[in-house]
GROMACS .gro file of C-alpha atoms in nm:
model
  347
    1MET     CA    1  -0.060  -2.401   1.217
    2GLN     CA    2  -0.333  -2.229   1.057
    3HIS     CA    3  -0.457  -2.482   0.813
    4THR     CA    4  -0.408  -2.766   1.093
    5ASN     CA    5  -0.633  -2.562   1.343
    6ARG     CA    6  -0.891  -2.513   1.063
    7ARG     CA    7  -0.912  -2.876   0.997
    8THR     CA    8  -0.932  -2.967   1.383
    9PHE     CA    9  -1.219  -2.689   1.388
   10LEU     CA   10  -1.415  -2.845   1.087
   11THR     CA   11  -1.351  -3.192   1.251
   12SER     CA   12  -1.481  -3.055   1.602
   13MET     CA   13  -1.802  -2.931   1.422
   14ALA     CA   14  -1.872  -3.250   1.237
   15THR     CA   15  -2.138  -3.360   1.513
   16SER     CA   16  -2.297  -3.046   1.500
   17SER     CA   17  -2.652  -3.009   1.351
   18VAL     CA   18  -2.546  -2.671   1.227
   19VAL     CA   19  -2.314  -2.805   0.974
   20ALA     CA   20  -2.460  -3.158   0.921
   21SER     CA   21  -2.602  -3.077   0.565
   22ALA     CA   22  -2.240  -2.971   0.477
   23LEU     CA   23  -2.040  -3.266   0.604
   24PRO     CA   24  -1.984  -3.438   0.266
   25SER     CA   25  -1.814  -3.142   0.113
   26LEU     CA   26  -1.620  -3.065   0.418
   27ALA     CA   27  -1.500  -3.413   0.460
   28ALA     CA   28  -1.391  -3.411   0.093
   29ASP     CA   29  -1.228  -3.081   0.124
   30PRO     CA   30  -1.157  -2.931   0.455
   31GLU     CA   31  -1.020  -2.602   0.284
   32ASN     CA   32  -1.348  -2.560   0.124
   33SER     CA   33  -1.411  -2.215   0.292
   34ASN     CA   34  -1.771  -2.081   0.321
   35ALA     CA   35  -1.937  -2.403   0.212
   36PRO     CA   36  -2.300  -2.380   0.352
   37GLY     CA   37  -2.263  -2.521   0.709
   38GLU     CA   38  -1.910  -2.390   0.739
   39ARG     CA   39  -2.004  -2.053   0.638
   40MET     CA   40  -2.250  -2.032   0.939
   41ALA     CA   41  -2.000  -2.184   1.165
   42ILE     CA   42  -1.723  -1.921   1.057
   43ARG     CA   43  -1.953  -1.626   1.101
   44GLU     CA   44  -2.050  -1.772   1.454
   45GLN     CA   45  -1.676  -1.804   1.522
   46LEU     CA   46  -1.599  -1.453   1.394
   47LEU     CA   47  -1.860  -1.300   1.616
   48ASN     CA   48  -1.722  -1.485   1.921
   49CYS     CA   49  -1.360  -1.371   1.812
   50LEU     CA   50  -1.480  -1.002   1.763
   51GLY     CA   51  -1.627  -1.001   2.115
   52GLY     CA   52  -1.964  -1.130   2.110
   53GLU     CA   53  -2.313  -1.006   2.028
   54TRP     CA   54  -2.396  -0.648   1.949
   55PRO     CA   55  -2.598  -0.459   2.209
   56GLU     CA   56  -2.946  -0.359   2.156
   57PRO     CA   57  -2.920  -0.011   1.960
   58CYS     CA   58  -2.987   0.295   2.169
   59GLU     CA   59  -3.182   0.586   2.025
   60LEU     CA   60  -2.967   0.777   1.775
   61GLN     CA   61  -3.078   1.104   1.905
   62SER     CA   62  -2.913   1.283   1.602
   63ARG     CA   63  -2.851   1.646   1.576
   64THR     CA   64  -2.762   1.890   1.298
   65LEU     CA   65  -2.507   2.128   1.430
   66LYS     CA   66  -2.453   2.329   1.118
   67THR     CA   67  -2.483   2.340   0.739
   68GLU     CA   68  -2.284   2.491   0.456
   69GLN     CA   69  -2.367   2.540   0.088
   70LYS     CA   70  -2.119   2.427  -0.169
   71GLU     CA   71  -2.133   2.417  -0.536
   72GLY     CA   72  -2.355   2.138  -0.631
   73TYR     CA   73  -2.413   1.994  -0.266
   74ARG     CA   74  -2.458   2.098   0.081
   75LEU     CA   75  -2.270   1.975   0.405
   76GLU     CA   76  -2.436   1.916   0.726
   77TRP     CA   77  -2.222   1.872   1.039
   78VAL     CA   78  -2.428   1.603   1.227
   79ASP     CA   79  -2.378   1.368   1.537
   80TYR     CA   80  -2.570   1.085   1.686
   81LEU     CA   81  -2.527   0.812   1.959
   82THR     CA   82  -2.382   0.474   1.884
   83GLU     CA   83  -2.380   0.386   2.242
   84PRO     CA   84  -2.564   0.563   2.548
   85GLU     CA   85  -2.234   0.787   2.614
   86ASP     CA   86  -2.060   0.772   2.280
   87ARG     CA   87  -2.163   1.048   2.036
   88VAL     CA   88  -2.006   1.024   1.676
   89PRO     CA   89  -1.951   1.333   1.493
   90ALA     CA   90  -1.997   1.313   1.107
   91ILE     CA   91  -2.043   1.503   0.792
   92LEU     CA   92  -2.328   1.469   0.568
   93LEU     CA   93  -2.326   1.565   0.191
   94ILE     CA   94  -2.651   1.598   0.026
   95PRO     CA   95  -2.646   1.676  -0.366
   96ASP     CA   96  -2.861   1.995  -0.488
   97GLY     CA   97  -3.196   1.867  -0.584
   98VAL     CA   98  -3.209   1.562  -0.355
   99THR     CA   99  -3.503   1.589  -0.117
  100ALA     CA  100  -3.750   1.365   0.056
  101GLU     CA  101  -3.975   1.397  -0.252
  102SER     CA  102  -3.677   1.303  -0.473
  103PRO     CA  103  -3.436   1.095  -0.265
  104ALA     CA  104  -3.112   0.935  -0.381
  105PRO     CA  105  -2.888   0.632  -0.289
  106GLY     CA  106  -2.688   0.671   0.009
  107ILE     CA  107  -2.311   0.583   0.074
  108CYS     CA  108  -2.122   0.571   0.373
  109VAL     CA  109  -1.745   0.654   0.336
  110TRP     CA  110  -1.502   0.523   0.598
  111HIS     CA  111  -1.174   0.733   0.609
  112GLN     CA  112  -0.821   0.609   0.604
  113HIS     CA  113  -0.562   0.569   0.887
  114ALA     CA  114  -0.229   0.684   0.727
  115GLY     CA  115  -0.109   0.767   1.076
  116GLN     CA  116  -0.303   1.095   1.062
  117TRP     CA  117  -0.512   1.087   1.393
  118HIS     CA  118  -0.600   1.459   1.344
  119LEU     CA  119  -0.781   1.370   1.010
  120GLY     CA  120  -1.110   1.172   0.993
  121LYS     CA  121  -1.437   1.279   0.821
  122SER     CA  122  -1.296   1.589   0.719
  123GLU     CA  123  -1.070   1.426   0.452
  124PRO     CA  124  -1.345   1.246   0.234
  125ALA     CA  125  -1.575   1.544   0.300
  126GLY     CA  126  -1.334   1.749   0.110
  127LEU     CA  127  -1.235   1.986   0.393
  128ALA     CA  128  -0.876   1.876   0.462
  129GLY     CA  129  -0.600   1.621   0.361
  130ASP     CA  130  -0.515   1.466   0.029
  131PRO     CA  131  -0.744   1.566  -0.264
  132MET     CA  132  -0.708   1.214  -0.387
  133HIS     CA  133  -0.926   1.105  -0.109
  134HIS     CA  134  -1.205   1.382  -0.114
  135THR     CA  135  -1.426   1.088  -0.236
  136GLY     CA  136  -1.742   1.173  -0.045
  137VAL     CA  137  -1.730   1.501  -0.244
  138ALA     CA  138  -1.684   1.301  -0.568
  139LEU     CA  139  -1.969   1.088  -0.499
  140ALA     CA  140  -2.205   1.367  -0.380
  141ARG     CA  141  -2.137   1.510  -0.721
  142LEU     CA  142  -2.230   1.175  -0.877
  143GLY     CA  143  -2.579   1.219  -0.701
  144TYR     CA  144  -2.536   1.005  -0.378
  145VAL     CA  145  -2.608   1.126  -0.028
  146VAL     CA  146  -2.281   1.068   0.155
  147LEU     CA  147  -2.205   1.008   0.526
  148CYS     CA  148  -1.849   1.047   0.643
  149PRO     CA  149  -1.811   0.962   1.018
  150ASP     CA  150  -1.502   0.987   1.251
  151ALA     CA  151  -1.377   0.663   1.338
  152LEU     CA  152  -1.279   0.594   1.707
  153CYS     CA  153  -0.947   0.758   1.792
  154PHE     CA  154  -0.968   1.009   1.486
  155GLU     CA  155  -1.039   1.389   1.441
  156GLU     CA  156  -1.287   1.457   1.705
  157ARG     CA  157  -1.284   1.120   1.875
  158GLN     CA  158  -0.932   1.143   1.999
  159ASP     CA  159  -0.859   1.153   2.385
  160PRO     CA  160  -1.102   1.378   2.532
  161THR     CA  161  -0.869   1.430   2.823
  162GLY     CA  162  -0.578   1.513   2.608
  163LYS     CA  163  -0.346   1.307   2.799
  164LEU     CA  164  -0.284   1.039   2.526
  165LYS     CA  165  -0.185   1.151   2.170
  166ASP     CA  166  -0.198   1.012   1.851
  167GLY     CA  167  -0.116   0.650   1.820
  168ASN     CA  168  -0.086   0.619   2.200
  169PHE     CA  169  -0.453   0.680   2.235
  170GLU     CA  170  -0.533   0.428   1.962
  171ARG     CA  171  -0.300   0.148   2.143
  172PHE     CA  172  -0.498   0.238   2.470
  173GLU     CA  173  -0.832   0.202   2.308
  174PHE     CA  174  -0.734  -0.127   2.150
  175LEU     CA  175  -0.584  -0.284   2.452
  176ARG     CA  176  -0.906  -0.158   2.652
  177TYR     CA  177  -1.134  -0.345   2.440
  178VAL     CA  178  -0.895  -0.648   2.437
  179VAL     CA  179  -0.907  -0.674   2.827
  180ALA     CA  180  -1.290  -0.648   2.796
  181GLY     CA  181  -1.289  -0.971   2.575
  182LYS     CA  182  -1.359  -0.756   2.262
  183CYS     CA  183  -1.143  -0.591   2.010
  184MET     CA  184  -1.131  -0.264   1.814
  185ALA     CA  185  -1.283  -0.413   1.507
  186TRP     CA  186  -1.592  -0.496   1.725
  187LYS     CA  187  -1.633  -0.139   1.819
  188ASN     CA  188  -1.574  -0.020   1.463
  189ILE     CA  189  -1.848  -0.244   1.329
  190LEU     CA  190  -2.090  -0.143   1.587
  191ASP     CA  191  -2.030   0.241   1.497
  192MET     CA  192  -2.061   0.161   1.133
  193ARG     CA  193  -2.387  -0.014   1.182
  194ARG     CA  194  -2.513   0.287   1.360
  195ALA     CA  195  -2.382   0.511   1.075
  196VAL     CA  196  -2.603   0.297   0.851
  197ASP     CA  197  -2.897   0.350   1.093
  198PHE     CA  198  -2.835   0.708   1.049
  199ILE     CA  199  -2.829   0.749   0.686
  200SER     CA  200  -3.109   0.503   0.624
  201ALA     CA  201  -3.329   0.704   0.842
  202ARG     CA  202  -3.272   1.031   0.636
  203PRO     CA  203  -3.563   1.126   0.415
  204GLU     CA  204  -3.337   1.215   0.124
  205VAL     CA  205  -3.203   0.876   0.121
  206ARG     CA  206  -3.339   0.561  -0.060
  207SER     CA  207  -3.299   0.296   0.221
  208ASP     CA  208  -3.308   0.013  -0.028
  209LYS     CA  209  -3.007   0.150  -0.222
  210LEU     CA  210  -2.733   0.174   0.045
  211GLY     CA  211  -2.360   0.120  -0.002
  212CYS     CA  212  -2.019   0.187   0.171
  213TYR     CA  213  -1.670   0.270   0.040
  214GLY     CA  214  -1.331   0.306   0.201
  215HIS     CA  215  -0.973   0.324   0.121
  216SER     CA  216  -0.697   0.166   0.348
  217MET     CA  217  -0.826   0.127   0.687
  218GLY     CA  218  -1.143   0.239   0.529
  219SER     CA  219  -1.151  -0.061   0.311
  220THR     CA  220  -1.083  -0.291   0.619
  221HIS     CA  221  -1.374  -0.127   0.763
  222ALA     CA  222  -1.598  -0.203   0.447
  223TRP     CA  223  -1.539  -0.567   0.427
  224MET     CA  224  -1.555  -0.592   0.805
  225VAL     CA  225  -1.901  -0.430   0.839
  226GLY     CA  226  -2.024  -0.611   0.513
  227THR     CA  227  -2.077  -0.916   0.687
  228TRP     CA  228  -2.314  -0.785   0.959
  229GLU     CA  229  -2.494  -0.507   0.773
  230PRO     CA  230  -2.760  -0.660   0.516
  231ARG     CA  231  -2.875  -0.302   0.433
  232LEU     CA  232  -2.564  -0.245   0.278
  233LYS     CA  233  -2.627  -0.361  -0.095
  234CYS     CA  234  -2.278  -0.263  -0.224
  235VAL     CA  235  -1.946  -0.283  -0.051
  236VAL     CA  236  -1.645  -0.127  -0.216
  237GLY     CA  237  -1.289  -0.129  -0.066
  238ASN     CA  238  -0.975   0.044  -0.218
  239CYS     CA  239  -0.621  -0.084  -0.141
  240CYS     CA  240  -0.660  -0.287   0.175
  241LEU     CA  241  -0.678  -0.683   0.185
  242PRO     CA  242  -0.394  -0.743   0.428
  243THR     CA  243  -0.409  -1.126   0.509
  244TYR     CA  244  -0.270  -1.260   0.826
  245GLU     CA  245  -0.034  -1.501   0.607
  246GLY     CA  246   0.093  -1.185   0.438
  247ILE     CA  247   0.137  -0.984   0.751
  248HIS     CA  248   0.325  -1.252   0.913
  249ARG     CA  249   0.549  -1.327   0.619
  250GLU     CA  250   0.639  -0.979   0.578
  251LYS     CA  251   0.635  -0.903   0.949
  252LEU     CA  252   0.404  -0.576   0.893
  253LEU     CA  253   0.285  -0.378   1.173
  254HIS     CA  254  -0.073  -0.289   1.051
  255CYS     CA  255  -0.339  -0.074   1.198
  256PHE     CA  256  -0.540  -0.233   1.490
  257PRO     CA  257  -0.883  -0.276   1.330
  258ASN     CA  258  -0.725  -0.563   1.094
  259PHE     CA  259  -0.669  -0.783   1.400
  260VAL     CA  260  -0.961  -1.001   1.534
  261PRO     CA  261  -0.812  -1.204   1.827
  262GLY     CA  262  -0.828  -1.570   1.773
  263PHE     CA  263  -0.980  -1.581   1.421
  264PHE     CA  264  -0.678  -1.714   1.245
  265GLU     CA  265  -0.764  -2.054   1.375
  266TYR     CA  266  -1.077  -2.063   1.152
  267GLY     CA  267  -0.977  -1.847   0.841
  268ASP     CA  268  -0.816  -1.539   0.735
  269THR     CA  269  -0.940  -1.182   0.616
  270PRO     CA  270  -1.063  -1.302   0.291
  271GLU     CA  271  -1.288  -1.537   0.475
  272ILE     CA  272  -1.434  -1.245   0.675
  273ALA     CA  273  -1.484  -1.057   0.340
  274ALA     CA  274  -1.662  -1.341   0.172
  275LEU     CA  275  -1.934  -1.339   0.435
  276THR     CA  276  -2.074  -1.035   0.257
  277ALA     CA  277  -2.199  -1.282   0.001
  278PRO     CA  278  -2.424  -1.271  -0.193
  279ARG     CA  279  -2.450  -0.892  -0.158
  280ALA     CA  280  -2.222  -0.696  -0.407
  281LEU     CA  281  -1.849  -0.652  -0.312
  282HIS     CA  282  -1.570  -0.503  -0.510
  283LEU     CA  283  -1.208  -0.490  -0.415
  284ASN     CA  284  -0.916  -0.269  -0.550
  285LEU     CA  285  -0.570  -0.352  -0.522
  286GLY     CA  286  -0.226  -0.225  -0.608
  287GLY     CA  287   0.022  -0.454  -0.735
  288LYS     CA  288   0.301  -0.274  -0.556
  289ASP     CA  289   0.118  -0.181  -0.229
  290ALA     CA  290   0.324  -0.322   0.033
  291GLY     CA  291   0.043  -0.325   0.293
  292SER     CA  292  -0.151  -0.609   0.110
  293PRO     CA  293   0.114  -0.843   0.016
  294LEU     CA  294  -0.007  -0.960  -0.345
  295PRO     CA  295   0.070  -1.333  -0.328
  296GLU     CA  296  -0.181  -1.384  -0.038
  297ALA     CA  297  -0.413  -1.120  -0.150
  298GLU     CA  298  -0.444  -1.272  -0.492
  299ALA     CA  299  -0.501  -1.611  -0.333
  300GLY     CA  300  -0.772  -1.458  -0.112
  301LEU     CA  301  -0.937  -1.288  -0.392
  302LYS     CA  302  -0.980  -1.641  -0.555
  303ARG     CA  303  -1.131  -1.768  -0.227
  304ILE     CA  304  -1.377  -1.493  -0.208
  305ALA     CA  305  -1.472  -1.561  -0.589
  306ALA     CA  306  -1.539  -1.903  -0.497
  307ALA     CA  307  -1.744  -1.831  -0.209
  308TYR     CA  308  -1.968  -1.613  -0.410
  309ASP     CA  309  -1.969  -1.898  -0.665
  310ARG     CA  310  -2.121  -2.104  -0.414
  311GLU     CA  311  -2.398  -1.862  -0.333
  312ASN     CA  312  -2.477  -1.853  -0.697
  313ALA     CA  313  -2.372  -1.492  -0.682
  314SER     CA  314  -2.068  -1.497  -0.908
  315GLY     CA  315  -2.182  -1.158  -1.066
  316ASN     CA  316  -2.190  -0.987  -0.734
  317PHE     CA  317  -1.814  -1.011  -0.664
  318SER     CA  318  -1.531  -0.830  -0.859
  319SER     CA  319  -1.186  -0.721  -0.808
  320PHE     CA  320  -0.930  -0.501  -0.986
  321ILE     CA  321  -0.559  -0.515  -0.942
  322GLN     CA  322  -0.327  -0.244  -1.100
  323PRO     CA  323  -0.002  -0.408  -1.126
  324GLU     CA  324   0.217  -0.081  -1.109
  325ALA     CA  325   0.006   0.095  -0.839
  326GLY     CA  326   0.096   0.139  -0.483
  327HIS     CA  327  -0.129   0.246  -0.187
  328VAL     CA  328  -0.324   0.502  -0.382
  329LEU     CA  329  -0.656   0.577  -0.522
  330SER     CA  330  -0.570   0.584  -0.911
  331PRO     CA  331  -0.795   0.726  -1.171
  332GLU     CA  332  -0.835   0.336  -1.288
  333MET     CA  333  -0.928   0.238  -0.944
  334TRP     CA  334  -1.167   0.524  -0.902
  335GLU     CA  335  -1.350   0.438  -1.244
  336GLN     CA  336  -1.394   0.096  -1.099
  337VAL     CA  337  -1.548   0.232  -0.771
  338GLN     CA  338  -1.800   0.449  -0.994
  339ASN     CA  339  -1.892   0.163  -1.215
  340VAL     CA  340  -1.963  -0.063  -0.934
  341PHE     CA  341  -2.186   0.176  -0.723
  342ALA     CA  342  -2.370   0.283  -1.049
  343ARG     CA  343  -2.433  -0.087  -1.133
  344HIS     CA  344  -2.561  -0.184  -0.795
  345LEU     CA  345  -2.712   0.133  -0.648
  346LYS     CA  346  -2.854   0.329  -0.939
  347SER     CA  347  -2.980   0.068  -1.179
   0.00000   0.00000   0.00000
């Protein structure tokens, strides 16, 4: 059904001036994802499926609530507005010696899901959770300014009334956005773009050297926002490229941010990730990670690589599959993360 619908979509676009220059390649190969005209058309369809145009950004009205000095860096508890009545809590990590006079590259870290709604920003900031995922601290010790915000439904962004707990509130929010003609991914992307607004405005940060990283749900967030945030020069995801084909074959119950209503007619999740091109994108996968079925994920990586080739940016896409690894951030995967950020944000 997916491939038939995609062919129908491409055929219906054949008379559009938007894709006129791409018609020869599309006619020859209707599966040629992200050919020049199709790339624009897919992006437009993705925006429609997400829920439509982003609102004009409101003033951030950012606040610093408290600070704490750690060994080699300091923590700042901050918050800022993403929408007029939605204030997002976050933790900012600033390495010692990084100042407005000596700024550093900035990285946003999107936390994982793991069914741990009580955890959000505090895990990558090194204050709770699994030390494996204290990645914000690790990046700060490498000299980056790091922002760790709470995603919707996590930590300080759980149901303020206390009526709905844990996954029930996440389900409620997902359905609330669906009946409004949007989806949770739309809201996640909006929030992440505002996080980039915040970190890029900090005087300690080089606004021309911004990246983002996430594990699991955070990886989904990374390649979701990569499409829409050109200020992110380097996007890195660890252990999450669940394709709709793989989800359906394995009958997986995945977290809500993966699902963009209606988009499967036009492409799959690798087609979303590929829209980050030509900016840098790196994806780590575990060969035994049941959340990202490997046959479909490997095929998706090839399609992303092909999209980067067509953008003459093949050097900006990389991937790493660790065959015996599961849903983890292994030392080998972390080495890949460090190397990619060093290459694109510190060079």
